[in-house]
mmCIF file of C-alpha atoms in Angstrom:
data_model
loop_
_atom_site.group_PDB
_atom_site.id
_atom_site.type_symbol
_atom_site.label_atom_id
_atom_site.label_comp_id
_atom_site.label_asym_id
_atom_site.label_seq_id
_atom_site.Cartn_x
_atom_site.Cartn_y
_atom_site.Cartn_z
ATOM 1 C CA MET V 1 2.456 51.715 44.115
ATOM 2 C CA GLY V 2 -0.993 50.542 42.965
ATOM 3 C CA ARG V 3 -2.830 53.257 44.962
ATOM 4 C CA TRP V 4 -0.479 55.984 43.684
ATOM 5 C CA ARG V 5 -1.078 55.010 40.057
ATOM 6 C CA ALA V 6 -4.850 54.970 40.614
ATOM 7 C CA PHE V 7 -4.683 58.431 42.186
ATOM 8 C CA VAL V 8 -2.711 59.838 39.237
ATOM 9 C CA SER V 9 -5.126 58.345 36.707
ATOM 10 C CA VAL V 10 -8.183 59.793 38.512
ATOM 11 C CA SER V 11 -6.592 63.244 38.764
ATOM 12 C CA ARG V 12 -5.831 63.282 35.038
ATOM 13 C CA ILE V 13 -9.408 62.385 34.171
ATOM 14 C CA ILE V 14 -10.812 65.151 36.466
ATOM 15 C CA SER V 15 -8.496 67.791 34.995
ATOM 16 C CA ALA V 16 -9.425 66.794 31.460
ATOM 17 C CA SER V 17 -13.148 67.086 32.214
ATOM 18 C CA LYS V 18 -12.656 70.569 33.718
ATOM 19 C CA SER V 19 -10.770 71.770 30.652
ATOM 20 C CA VAL V 20 -13.600 70.603 28.434
ATOM 21 C CA ASN V 21 -16.220 72.372 30.555
ATOM 22 C CA ASN V 22 -14.248 75.641 30.516
ATOM 23 C CA LEU V 23 -14.313 75.778 26.724
ATOM 24 C CA LYS V 24 -16.822 78.367 25.442
ATOM 25 C CA PHE V 25 -18.267 77.931 22.005
ATOM 26 C CA ASN V 26 -19.946 80.839 20.176
ATOM 27 C CA LYS V 27 -23.283 79.793 18.832
ATOM 28 C CA ASN V 28 -23.191 82.533 16.092
ATOM 29 C CA PRO V 29 -19.646 82.797 14.806
ATOM 30 C CA PRO V 30 -18.791 85.837 12.622
ATOM 31 C CA LEU V 31 -18.904 85.399 8.880
ATOM 32 C CA ARG V 32 -15.625 85.400 7.042
ATOM 33 C CA SER V 33 -14.924 86.410 3.519
ATOM 34 C CA LEU V 34 -13.609 83.944 1.039
ATOM 35 C CA ASN V 35 -10.221 85.631 1.137
ATOM 36 C CA SER V 36 -9.904 85.763 4.890
ATOM 37 C CA PRO V 37 -7.873 83.122 6.714
ATOM 38 C CA LEU V 38 -9.620 80.302 8.468
ATOM 39 C CA SER V 39 -8.708 81.714 11.893
ATOM 40 C CA SER V 40 -7.955 85.272 12.676
ATOM 41 C CA GLU V 41 -6.588 84.616 16.130
ATOM 42 C CA PRO V 42 -4.632 81.442 16.621
ATOM 43 C CA ARG V 43 -5.562 79.525 19.692
ATOM 44 C CA GLU V 44 -3.711 76.643 21.190
ATOM 45 C CA PHE V 45 -5.187 74.214 23.608
ATOM 46 C CA SER V 46 -4.766 70.478 24.162
ATOM 47 C CA LEU V 47 -6.941 67.908 25.788
ATOM 48 C CA ASN V 48 -5.311 65.035 27.619
ATOM 49 C CA PHE V 49 -7.801 62.302 26.744
ATOM 50 C CA ARG V 50 -7.126 58.650 27.232
ATOM 51 C CA SER V 51 -7.060 56.643 23.993
ATOM 52 C CA PHE V 52 -9.955 54.270 23.488
ATOM 53 C CA SER V 53 -11.069 51.496 21.091
ATOM 54 C CA ALA V 54 -14.244 51.225 19.043
ATOM 55 C CA LEU V 55 -14.607 47.573 20.101
ATOM 56 C CA PRO V 56 -16.620 46.868 23.241
ATOM 57 C CA SER V 57 -14.633 45.584 26.165
ATOM 58 C CA LEU V 58 -15.547 42.549 28.217
ATOM 59 C CA SER V 59 -16.356 42.694 31.848
ATOM 60 C CA PRO V 60 -13.783 41.029 34.106
ATOM 61 C CA ARG V 61 -16.035 38.008 34.730
ATOM 62 C CA HIS V 62 -16.729 37.428 31.012
ATOM 63 C CA ALA V 63 -13.111 38.080 30.156
ATOM 64 C CA GLU V 64 -11.996 35.366 32.545
ATOM 65 C CA GLU V 65 -14.552 32.945 31.064
ATOM 66 C CA PHE V 66 -13.417 33.800 27.509
ATOM 67 C CA ASP V 67 -9.757 33.334 28.404
ATOM 68 C CA PHE V 68 -10.545 30.003 30.065
ATOM 69 C CA ARG V 69 -12.548 28.723 27.091
ATOM 70 C CA THR V 70 -9.899 29.855 24.605
ATOM 71 C CA HIS V 71 -7.204 28.196 26.650
ATOM 72 C CA ASP V 72 -9.268 25.000 26.860
ATOM 73 C CA PHE V 73 -9.889 25.033 23.085
ATOM 74 C CA ASP V 74 -6.188 25.519 22.379
ATOM 75 C CA GLU V 75 -5.334 22.639 24.701
ATOM 76 C CA ASN V 76 -7.864 20.343 22.996
ATOM 77 C CA GLN V 77 -6.655 21.319 19.544
ATOM 78 C CA MET V 78 -3.042 20.877 20.500
ATOM 79 C CA SER V 79 -3.770 17.541 22.134
ATOM 80 C CA GLU V 80 -5.431 16.202 18.946
ATOM 81 C CA GLU V 81 -2.580 17.454 16.776
ATOM 82 C CA GLU V 82 -0.009 16.023 19.152
ATOM 83 C CA LEU V 83 -1.811 12.665 19.157
ATOM 84 C CA LEU V 84 -1.812 12.556 15.362
ATOM 85 C CA GLU V 85 1.852 13.521 15.230
ATOM 86 C CA ASP V 86 2.758 10.932 17.859
ATOM 87 C CA GLU V 87 0.767 8.280 16.023
ATOM 88 C CA GLU V 88 2.527 8.988 12.724
ATOM 89 C CA ALA V 89 5.945 9.441 14.313
ATOM 90 C CA GLY V 90 5.857 6.079 16.064
ATOM 91 C CA LYS V 91 5.090 4.083 12.921
ATOM 92 C CA ILE V 92 7.668 2.043 11.024
ATOM 93 C CA SER V 93 6.860 1.853 7.328
ATOM 94 C CA VAL V 94 6.652 -1.520 5.578
ATOM 95 C CA LYS V 95 6.785 -1.766 1.781
ATOM 96 C CA ALA V 96 6.223 -5.022 -0.117
ATOM 97 C CA PHE V 97 7.244 -5.451 -3.764
ATOM 98 C CA PHE V 98 6.860 -8.217 -6.313
ATOM 99 C CA LEU V 99 9.381 -7.531 -9.069
ATOM 100 C CA CYS V 100 10.371 -10.890 -10.609
ATOM 101 C CA THR V 101 9.512 -14.572 -10.735
ATOM 102 C CA SER V 102 12.721 -15.917 -9.181
ATOM 103 C CA VAL V 103 15.684 -14.711 -7.093
ATOM 104 C CA ASP V 104 19.001 -16.509 -6.669
ATOM 105 C CA LEU V 105 19.247 -16.333 -2.879
ATOM 106 C CA LYS V 106 22.621 -18.072 -2.683
ATOM 107 C CA SER V 107 24.434 -15.546 -4.836
ATOM 108 C CA MET V 108 22.699 -12.635 -3.113
ATOM 109 C CA GLN V 109 23.587 -13.987 0.313
ATOM 110 C CA ALA V 110 27.222 -14.450 -0.717
ATOM 111 C CA GLU V 111 27.455 -10.892 -2.034
ATOM 112 C CA ASN V 112 25.807 -9.329 1.030
ATOM 113 C CA SER V 113 27.038 -11.687 3.724
ATOM 114 C CA ARG V 114 27.915 -8.862 6.156
ATOM 115 C CA TYR V 115 24.257 -7.776 6.214
ATOM 116 C CA VAL V 116 22.648 -11.219 6.507
ATOM 117 C CA ILE V 117 20.758 -12.024 9.718
ATOM 118 C CA PRO V 118 21.293 -15.636 10.818
ATOM 119 C CA PRO V 119 18.114 -17.649 10.114
ATOM 120 C CA SER V 120 15.956 -18.647 13.067
ATOM 121 C CA SER V 121 14.227 -21.496 11.227
ATOM 122 C CA ARG V 122 14.989 -24.142 8.626
ATOM 123 C CA SER V 123 13.105 -22.288 5.896
ATOM 124 C CA SER V 124 15.293 -21.712 2.845
ATOM 125 C CA ASN V 125 12.970 -19.672 0.652
ATOM 126 C CA CYS V 126 14.095 -16.272 2.016
ATOM 127 C CA ILE V 127 17.002 -14.292 3.438
ATOM 128 C CA ALA V 128 16.847 -11.382 5.903
ATOM 129 C CA LEU V 129 19.232 -8.423 5.610
ATOM 130 C CA ARG V 130 19.802 -5.664 8.157
ATOM 131 C CA PHE V 131 21.413 -2.300 7.402
ATOM 132 C CA SER V 132 22.421 0.392 9.876
ATOM 133 C CA ALA V 133 21.818 3.077 7.225
ATOM 134 C CA SER V 134 21.386 3.152 3.469
ATOM 135 C CA PRO V 135 23.254 0.087 2.247
ATOM 136 C CA TRP V 136 26.729 0.433 0.775
ATOM 137 C CA GLN V 137 26.984 4.008 2.093
ATOM 138 C CA THR V 138 27.876 3.937 5.805
ATOM 139 C CA ARG V 139 29.602 1.453 8.072
ATOM 140 C CA GLY V 140 29.316 3.276 11.401
ATOM 141 C CA ALA V 141 27.738 1.733 14.477
ATOM 142 C CA VAL V 142 24.405 3.022 15.698
ATOM 143 C CA LYS V 143 22.402 2.618 18.830
ATOM 144 C CA GLU V 144 21.042 -0.921 19.266
ATOM 145 C CA SER V 145 17.389 -0.269 18.490
ATOM 146 C CA MET V 146 15.040 -1.838 15.960
ATOM 147 C CA GLY V 147 13.917 1.581 14.735
ATOM 148 C CA CYS V 148 17.517 2.562 13.909
ATOM 149 C CA TYR V 149 17.931 -0.220 11.337
ATOM 150 C CA ARG V 150 16.566 -0.884 7.889
ATOM 151 C CA TYR V 151 15.514 -4.445 7.069
ATOM 152 C CA MET V 152 14.942 -6.232 3.791
ATOM 153 C CA ILE V 153 13.423 -9.724 3.489
ATOM 154 C CA VAL V 154 13.947 -11.243 0.029
ATOM 155 C CA TYR V 155 11.977 -14.319 -1.054
ATOM 156 C CA GLN V 156 12.961 -16.873 -3.638
ATOM 157 C CA TYR V 157 9.675 -16.505 -5.547
ATOM 158 C CA GLY V 158 10.398 -12.841 -6.364
ATOM 159 C CA ALA V 159 9.047 -10.733 -3.476
ATOM 160 C CA ALA V 160 10.990 -8.221 -1.368
ATOM 161 C CA VAL V 161 9.698 -6.589 1.833
ATOM 162 C CA LEU V 162 11.405 -3.425 3.138
ATOM 163 C CA PHE V 163 11.147 -2.185 6.725
ATOM 164 C CA ASN V 164 11.866 1.379 7.857
ATOM 165 C CA VAL V 165 13.035 2.457 4.387
ATOM 166 C CA GLU V 166 12.233 5.904 3.011
ATOM 167 C CA ASP V 167 10.674 6.315 -0.425
ATOM 168 C CA HIS V 168 13.769 7.890 -1.950
ATOM 169 C CA GLU V 169 15.899 4.940 -0.764
ATOM 170 C CA VAL V 170 13.692 2.137 -2.097
ATOM 171 C CA GLU V 171 15.297 1.949 -5.535
ATOM 172 C CA VAL V 172 18.744 1.311 -4.025
ATOM 173 C CA TYR V 173 17.486 -1.798 -2.247
ATOM 174 C CA LEU V 174 15.450 -3.074 -5.187
ATOM 175 C CA GLN V 175 18.404 -2.693 -7.524
ATOM 176 C CA ALA V 176 20.379 -5.022 -5.271
ATOM 177 C CA VAL V 177 17.610 -7.612 -5.700
ATOM 178 C CA ARG V 178 17.406 -7.168 -9.486
ATOM 179 C CA GLN V 179 21.081 -8.090 -9.830
ATOM 180 C CA HIS V 180 20.216 -11.643 -8.726
ATOM 181 C CA ALA V 181 16.707 -11.876 -10.211
ATOM 182 C CA SER V 182 15.334 -13.615 -13.270
ATOM 183 C CA GLY V 183 12.024 -13.131 -15.018
ATOM 184 C CA LEU V 184 11.744 -9.415 -14.223
ATOM 185 C CA LEU V 185 8.206 -8.100 -14.521
ATOM 186 C CA SER V 186 7.326 -5.210 -16.789
ATOM 187 C CA GLU V 187 5.044 -3.791 -14.087
ATOM 188 C CA MET V 188 6.159 -4.129 -10.476
ATOM 189 C CA ARG V 189 3.516 -4.617 -7.802
ATOM 190 C CA LYS V 190 3.614 -2.765 -4.486
ATOM 191 C CA ASP V 191 1.795 -2.762 -1.149
ATOM 192 C CA ASP V 192 2.230 -0.582 1.964
ATOM 193 C CA TYR V 193 1.810 -1.368 5.643
ATOM 194 C CA ALA V 194 3.089 -0.031 8.984
ATOM 195 C CA ILE V 195 4.206 -1.246 12.407
ATOM 196 C CA LYS V 196 3.963 0.605 15.694
ATOM 197 C CA GLU V 197 5.823 -0.460 18.829
ATOM 198 C CA LYS V 198 4.302 0.185 22.274
ATOM 199 C CA PRO V 199 6.253 -1.386 25.147
ATOM 200 C CA LEU V 200 3.445 -0.503 27.598
ATOM 201 C CA LEU V 201 0.849 -2.438 25.606
ATOM 202 C CA VAL V 202 -1.002 -4.959 27.777
ATOM 203 C CA GLU V 203 -1.342 -7.578 25.034
ATOM 204 C CA ASP V 204 1.397 -8.796 22.721
ATOM 205 C CA MET V 205 -0.241 -7.198 19.687
ATOM 206 C CA GLN V 206 -3.152 -5.033 18.643
ATOM 207 C CA GLY V 207 -4.585 -4.423 15.203
ATOM 208 C CA GLY V 208 -5.218 -1.049 13.622
ATOM 209 C CA PRO V 209 -6.231 0.450 10.261
ATOM 210 C CA ASP V 210 -3.375 -0.368 7.870
ATOM 211 C CA TYR V 211 -0.944 -0.981 10.724
ATOM 212 C CA ILE V 212 -0.251 -3.355 13.589
ATOM 213 C CA VAL V 213 0.786 -2.431 17.139
ATOM 214 C CA LEU V 214 3.339 -4.709 18.804
ATOM 215 C CA LYS V 215 4.522 -4.786 22.376
ATOM 216 C CA THR V 216 8.029 -5.756 21.272
ATOM 217 C CA LEU V 217 9.430 -5.605 17.749
ATOM 218 C CA ASP V 218 12.212 -8.080 16.999
ATOM 219 C CA THR V 219 13.627 -9.920 14.010
ATOM 220 C CA ASP V 220 11.181 -12.823 14.364
ATOM 221 C CA SER V 221 8.260 -10.394 14.244
ATOM 222 C CA ILE V 222 9.758 -8.843 11.120
ATOM 223 C CA ARG V 223 10.087 -12.283 9.524
ATOM 224 C CA ILE V 224 6.453 -13.132 10.298
ATOM 225 C CA ILE V 225 5.130 -9.818 8.963
ATOM 226 C CA GLY V 226 7.356 -10.034 5.904
ATOM 227 C CA SER V 227 6.199 -13.562 5.087
ATOM 228 C CA VAL V 228 2.515 -12.596 5.050
ATOM 229 C CA LEU V 229 3.077 -9.405 3.038
ATOM 230 C CA GLY V 230 5.285 -11.267 0.564
ATOM 231 C CA GLN V 231 2.685 -13.993 0.109
ATOM 232 C CA SER V 232 -0.051 -11.405 -0.296
ATOM 233 C CA ILE V 233 1.746 -9.415 -2.991
ATOM 234 C CA ALA V 234 2.712 -12.633 -4.814
ATOM 235 C CA LEU V 235 -0.891 -13.826 -4.636
ATOM 236 C CA ASP V 236 -1.964 -10.579 -6.312
ATOM 237 C CA TYR V 237 0.370 -11.324 -9.206
ATOM 238 C CA PHE V 238 -0.844 -14.897 -9.679
ATOM 239 C CA VAL V 239 -4.465 -13.802 -9.454
ATOM 240 C CA SER V 240 -3.834 -11.284 -12.235
ATOM 241 C CA GLN V 241 -2.296 -14.053 -14.378
ATOM 242 C CA VAL V 242 -5.301 -16.302 -13.862
ATOM 243 C CA ASP V 243 -7.640 -13.380 -14.572
ATOM 244 C CA GLY V 244 -5.928 -13.001 -17.939
ATOM 245 C CA MET V 245 -6.565 -16.667 -18.748
ATOM 246 C CA VAL V 246 -10.193 -16.406 -17.637
ATOM 247 C CA GLU V 247 -10.687 -13.435 -19.936
ATOM 248 C CA GLU V 248 -9.079 -15.319 -22.823
ATOM 249 C CA PHE V 249 -11.373 -18.307 -22.391
ATOM 250 C CA ALA V 250 -14.354 -16.000 -22.014
ATOM 251 C CA GLU V 251 -13.491 -14.463 -25.394
ATOM 252 C CA ILE V 252 -13.222 -17.946 -26.939
ATOM 253 C CA ASN V 253 -16.634 -18.851 -25.545
ATOM 254 C CA ARG V 254 -18.132 -15.648 -26.953
ATOM 255 C CA ARG V 255 -16.749 -16.429 -30.420
ATOM 256 C CA MET V 256 -18.053 -19.987 -30.183
ATOM 257 C CA ALA V 257 -21.502 -18.654 -29.275
ATOM 258 C CA LYS V 258 -21.506 -16.534 -32.471
ATOM 259 C CA THR V 259 -19.827 -18.851 -34.996
ATOM 260 C CA GLY V 260 -20.380 -22.300 -33.539
ATOM 261 C CA THR V 261 -16.669 -23.175 -33.764
ATOM 262 C CA PHE V 262 -13.266 -21.981 -32.587
ATOM 263 C CA THR V 263 -9.880 -21.603 -34.237
ATOM 264 C CA MET V 264 -7.448 -22.319 -31.395
ATOM 265 C CA ASP V 265 -4.656 -24.692 -32.288
ATOM 266 C CA ARG V 266 -3.405 -27.476 -30.082
ATOM 267 C CA LYS V 267 -0.097 -25.722 -29.241
ATOM 268 C CA LYS V 268 -1.865 -22.649 -27.839
ATOM 269 C CA LEU V 269 -4.140 -24.837 -25.757
ATOM 270 C CA PHE V 270 -1.199 -26.738 -24.305
ATOM 271 C CA GLN V 271 0.464 -23.444 -23.406
ATOM 272 C CA LEU V 272 -2.606 -22.413 -21.434
ATOM 273 C CA VAL V 273 -2.663 -25.779 -19.693
ATOM 274 C CA GLY V 274 0.968 -25.391 -18.652
ATOM 275 C CA LYS V 275 0.432 -21.806 -17.475
ATOM 276 C CA ALA V 276 -2.563 -22.730 -15.318
ATOM 277 C CA ASN V 277 -0.786 -25.687 -13.732
ATOM 278 C CA SER V 278 2.404 -23.703 -13.076
ATOM 279 C CA ASN V 279 0.489 -20.868 -11.390
ATOM 280 C CA LEU V 280 -1.241 -23.249 -9.028
ATOM 281 C CA ALA V 281 2.021 -25.069 -8.281
ATOM 282 C CA ASP V 282 3.864 -21.786 -7.617
ATOM 283 C CA VAL V 283 1.214 -20.578 -5.180
ATOM 284 C CA ILE V 284 1.197 -23.811 -3.209
ATOM 285 C CA LEU V 285 4.829 -24.905 -3.386
ATOM 286 C CA ARG V 286 7.078 -21.894 -3.991
ATOM 287 C CA VAL V 287 5.087 -19.238 -2.140
ATOM 288 C CA GLY V 288 4.269 -21.742 0.614
ATOM 289 C CA LEU V 289 0.823 -20.373 1.177
ATOM 290 C CA PHE V 290 -0.258 -23.218 3.452
ATOM 291 C CA GLU V 291 3.041 -23.968 5.161
ATOM 292 C CA ARG V 292 3.141 -23.424 8.920
ATOM 293 C CA SER V 293 5.875 -21.100 10.123
ATOM 294 C CA GLU V 294 8.362 -22.606 12.550
ATOM 295 C CA ILE V 295 8.654 -19.271 14.351
ATOM 296 C CA ALA V 296 4.899 -19.194 14.939
ATOM 297 C CA TRP V 297 4.983 -22.849 15.967
ATOM 298 C CA ARG V 298 7.512 -22.155 18.750
ATOM 299 C CA ASP V 299 5.899 -19.052 20.257
ATOM 300 C CA ALA V 300 2.198 -18.267 20.578
ATOM 301 C CA LYS V 301 2.636 -14.490 20.212
ATOM 302 C CA TYR V 302 4.107 -14.934 16.735
ATOM 303 C CA ALA V 303 1.287 -17.306 15.860
ATOM 304 C CA GLN V 304 -1.156 -14.598 16.919
ATOM 305 C CA ILE V 305 0.551 -12.073 14.639
ATOM 306 C CA LEU V 306 0.545 -14.562 11.755
ATOM 307 C CA ASP V 307 -3.134 -15.441 12.141
ATOM 308 C CA TYR V 308 -4.129 -11.782 12.447
ATOM 309 C CA LEU V 309 -2.250 -10.707 9.322
ATOM 310 C CA ARG V 310 -3.513 -13.658 7.276
ATOM 311 C CA GLU V 311 -7.036 -12.710 8.308
ATOM 312 C CA GLU V 312 -6.367 -9.012 7.672
ATOM 313 C CA TYR V 313 -5.129 -9.686 4.133
ATOM 314 C CA GLU V 314 -7.798 -12.361 3.524
ATOM 315 C CA VAL V 315 -5.208 -14.826 2.257
ATOM 316 C CA ALA V 316 -7.472 -17.895 2.501
ATOM 317 C CA GLN V 317 -10.418 -16.152 0.817
ATOM 318 C CA ARG V 318 -8.258 -14.860 -2.014
ATOM 319 C CA PHE V 319 -6.759 -18.277 -2.606
ATOM 320 C CA GLY V 320 -10.300 -19.677 -2.665
ATOM 321 C CA ASN V 321 -11.189 -17.198 -5.412
ATOM 322 C CA LEU V 322 -8.007 -18.127 -7.276
ATOM 323 C CA ASP V 323 -8.826 -21.816 -7.013
ATOM 324 C CA PHE V 324 -12.359 -21.196 -8.296
ATOM 325 C CA LYS V 325 -11.004 -19.338 -11.328
ATOM 326 C CA LEU V 326 -8.486 -22.098 -11.996
ATOM 327 C CA LYS V 327 -11.285 -24.640 -11.930
ATOM 328 C CA PHE V 328 -13.142 -22.559 -14.507
ATOM 329 C CA VAL V 329 -10.003 -22.513 -16.668
ATOM 330 C CA GLU V 330 -9.533 -26.250 -16.174
ATOM 331 C CA HIS V 331 -13.127 -26.948 -17.196
ATOM 332 C CA ASN V 332 -12.701 -24.931 -20.395
ATOM 333 C CA ILE V 333 -9.396 -26.637 -21.142
ATOM 334 C CA HIS V 334 -10.990 -30.090 -20.835
ATOM 335 C CA PHE V 335 -13.852 -29.032 -23.083
ATOM 336 C CA LEU V 336 -11.544 -27.643 -25.750
ATOM 337 C CA GLN V 337 -9.313 -30.701 -25.537
ATOM 338 C CA GLU V 338 -12.312 -32.916 -26.206
ATOM 339 C CA VAL V 339 -13.280 -30.761 -29.180
ATOM 340 C CA LEU V 340 -9.778 -30.938 -30.600
ATOM 341 C CA GLN V 341 -9.677 -34.675 -29.951
ATOM 342 C CA ASN V 342 -12.963 -35.104 -31.792
ATOM 343 C CA ARG V 343 -11.567 -33.087 -34.655
ATOM 344 C CA LYS V 344 -8.542 -35.340 -34.781
ATOM 345 C CA SER V 345 -10.757 -38.438 -34.652
ATOM 346 C CA ASP V 346 -12.862 -37.098 -37.490
ATOM 347 C CA LEU V 347 -9.762 -36.453 -39.542
ATOM 348 C CA LEU V 348 -8.483 -39.978 -38.941
ATOM 349 C CA GLU V 349 -11.849 -41.416 -39.872
ATOM 350 C CA TRP V 350 -11.852 -39.490 -43.125
ATOM 351 C CA CYS V 351 -8.323 -40.691 -43.827
ATOM 352 C CA ILE V 352 -9.431 -44.292 -43.288
ATOM 353 C CA ILE V 353 -12.412 -43.757 -45.566
ATOM 354 C CA VAL V 354 -10.190 -42.319 -48.299
ATOM 355 C CA LEU V 355 -7.742 -45.213 -47.976
ATOM 356 C CA LEU V 356 -10.554 -47.756 -48.166
ATOM 357 C CA ALA V 357 -11.940 -45.997 -51.210
ATOM 358 C CA LEU V 358 -8.536 -46.068 -52.882
ATOM 359 C CA GLU V 359 -8.179 -49.743 -52.026
ATOM 360 C CA ASN V 360 -11.552 -50.498 -53.577
ATOM 361 C CA ILE V 361 -10.713 -48.532 -56.684
ATOM 362 C CA ILE V 362 -7.448 -50.401 -57.076
ATOM 363 C CA SER V 363 -9.192 -53.743 -56.563
ATOM 364 C CA VAL V 364 -11.817 -52.893 -59.188
ATOM 365 C CA TYR V 365 -9.113 -51.804 -61.602
ATOM 366 C CA GLU V 366 -7.221 -55.076 -61.177
ATOM 367 C CA ILE V 367 -10.393 -57.100 -61.639
ATOM 368 C CA VAL V 368 -11.255 -55.218 -64.812
ATOM 369 C CA ARG V 369 -7.728 -55.597 -66.161
ATOM 370 C CA GLU V 370 -7.682 -59.355 -65.500
ATOM 371 C CA SER V 371 -11.077 -59.818 -67.147
ATOM 372 C CA ILE V 372 -9.909 -57.985 -70.226
ATOM 373 C CA GLY V 373 -6.712 -60.045 -70.392
ATOM 374 C CA THR V 374 -8.543 -63.377 -70.288
ATOM 375 C CA SER V 375 -11.020 -62.356 -72.954
ATOM 376 C CA ILE V 376 -8.197 -61.565 -75.339
#
């Protein structure tokens, strides 16, 4: 078949070239009048030419090289895109929120008892909830896989950490927390993170930019990650509170530098003292910033995750900055207390002076009155 097609193609080309050669063109064609037709004798002939392109064609060797390079480029491009898609597809989103100053965990646990995960430690400052789909919407069973569930860890100090929850579903979960919360904040704080599970990972965990890779993802891992993210977002809130106090004392110091005095009353100063002390106590006691996790104490792989995340979020360094700012506030409070105490001492001294003066005046008056009475 291939030889027959080649023979037909060659014969067509030869016949076309002969027909072109047989055409005779008159070098001096007769002149026509303006009214005469364009052709006096109609002629019909057709040339069977093969269609062609204005673009140059590649030789077979270069064509093969071009096809190979194009194919290789497509494979490289597709491999990079597939890697990015696989990397994003395998991630489980983690969202941390700080929305209030206190949550009643007992009432929340009683209302959502069917979702509560039994605690694996004696810690009582949080509860873990697991949902097969959006809460309060479906009750069907799903395949037993961590990626098929949505998790929410709620902490008594006002933080909530959501795992594998889409953005449009977040408000449903947070509303469930607000029903048992007190001291709701006007501006909620938020932080994002991600988890990626790789069963073939050699080590138990591996760090990445804004995400962590785990060999196995279980409820204890979720508790460890949630505890660090909750502490981090709560620390942000307390740092902002202390920053406000630092700015207030800085303004007082600026006014004192201009006027040489300050107008703060004792009640306002005591309020600042109570606020500073309560912030430090909340960070240490309620948030449990320096408490060792029992889960991490039992298993070294969880301790590794805890240490990595605390280092990643710079928890110790941020608390050091918070402590330094609180010491600045404390120093200013002591200074202002001494100034107010001196003011009070000065006032008492003036009161004593006035009383002594009155006593002297009364004594003089009595002496004068007695002297006048005896002379009469």
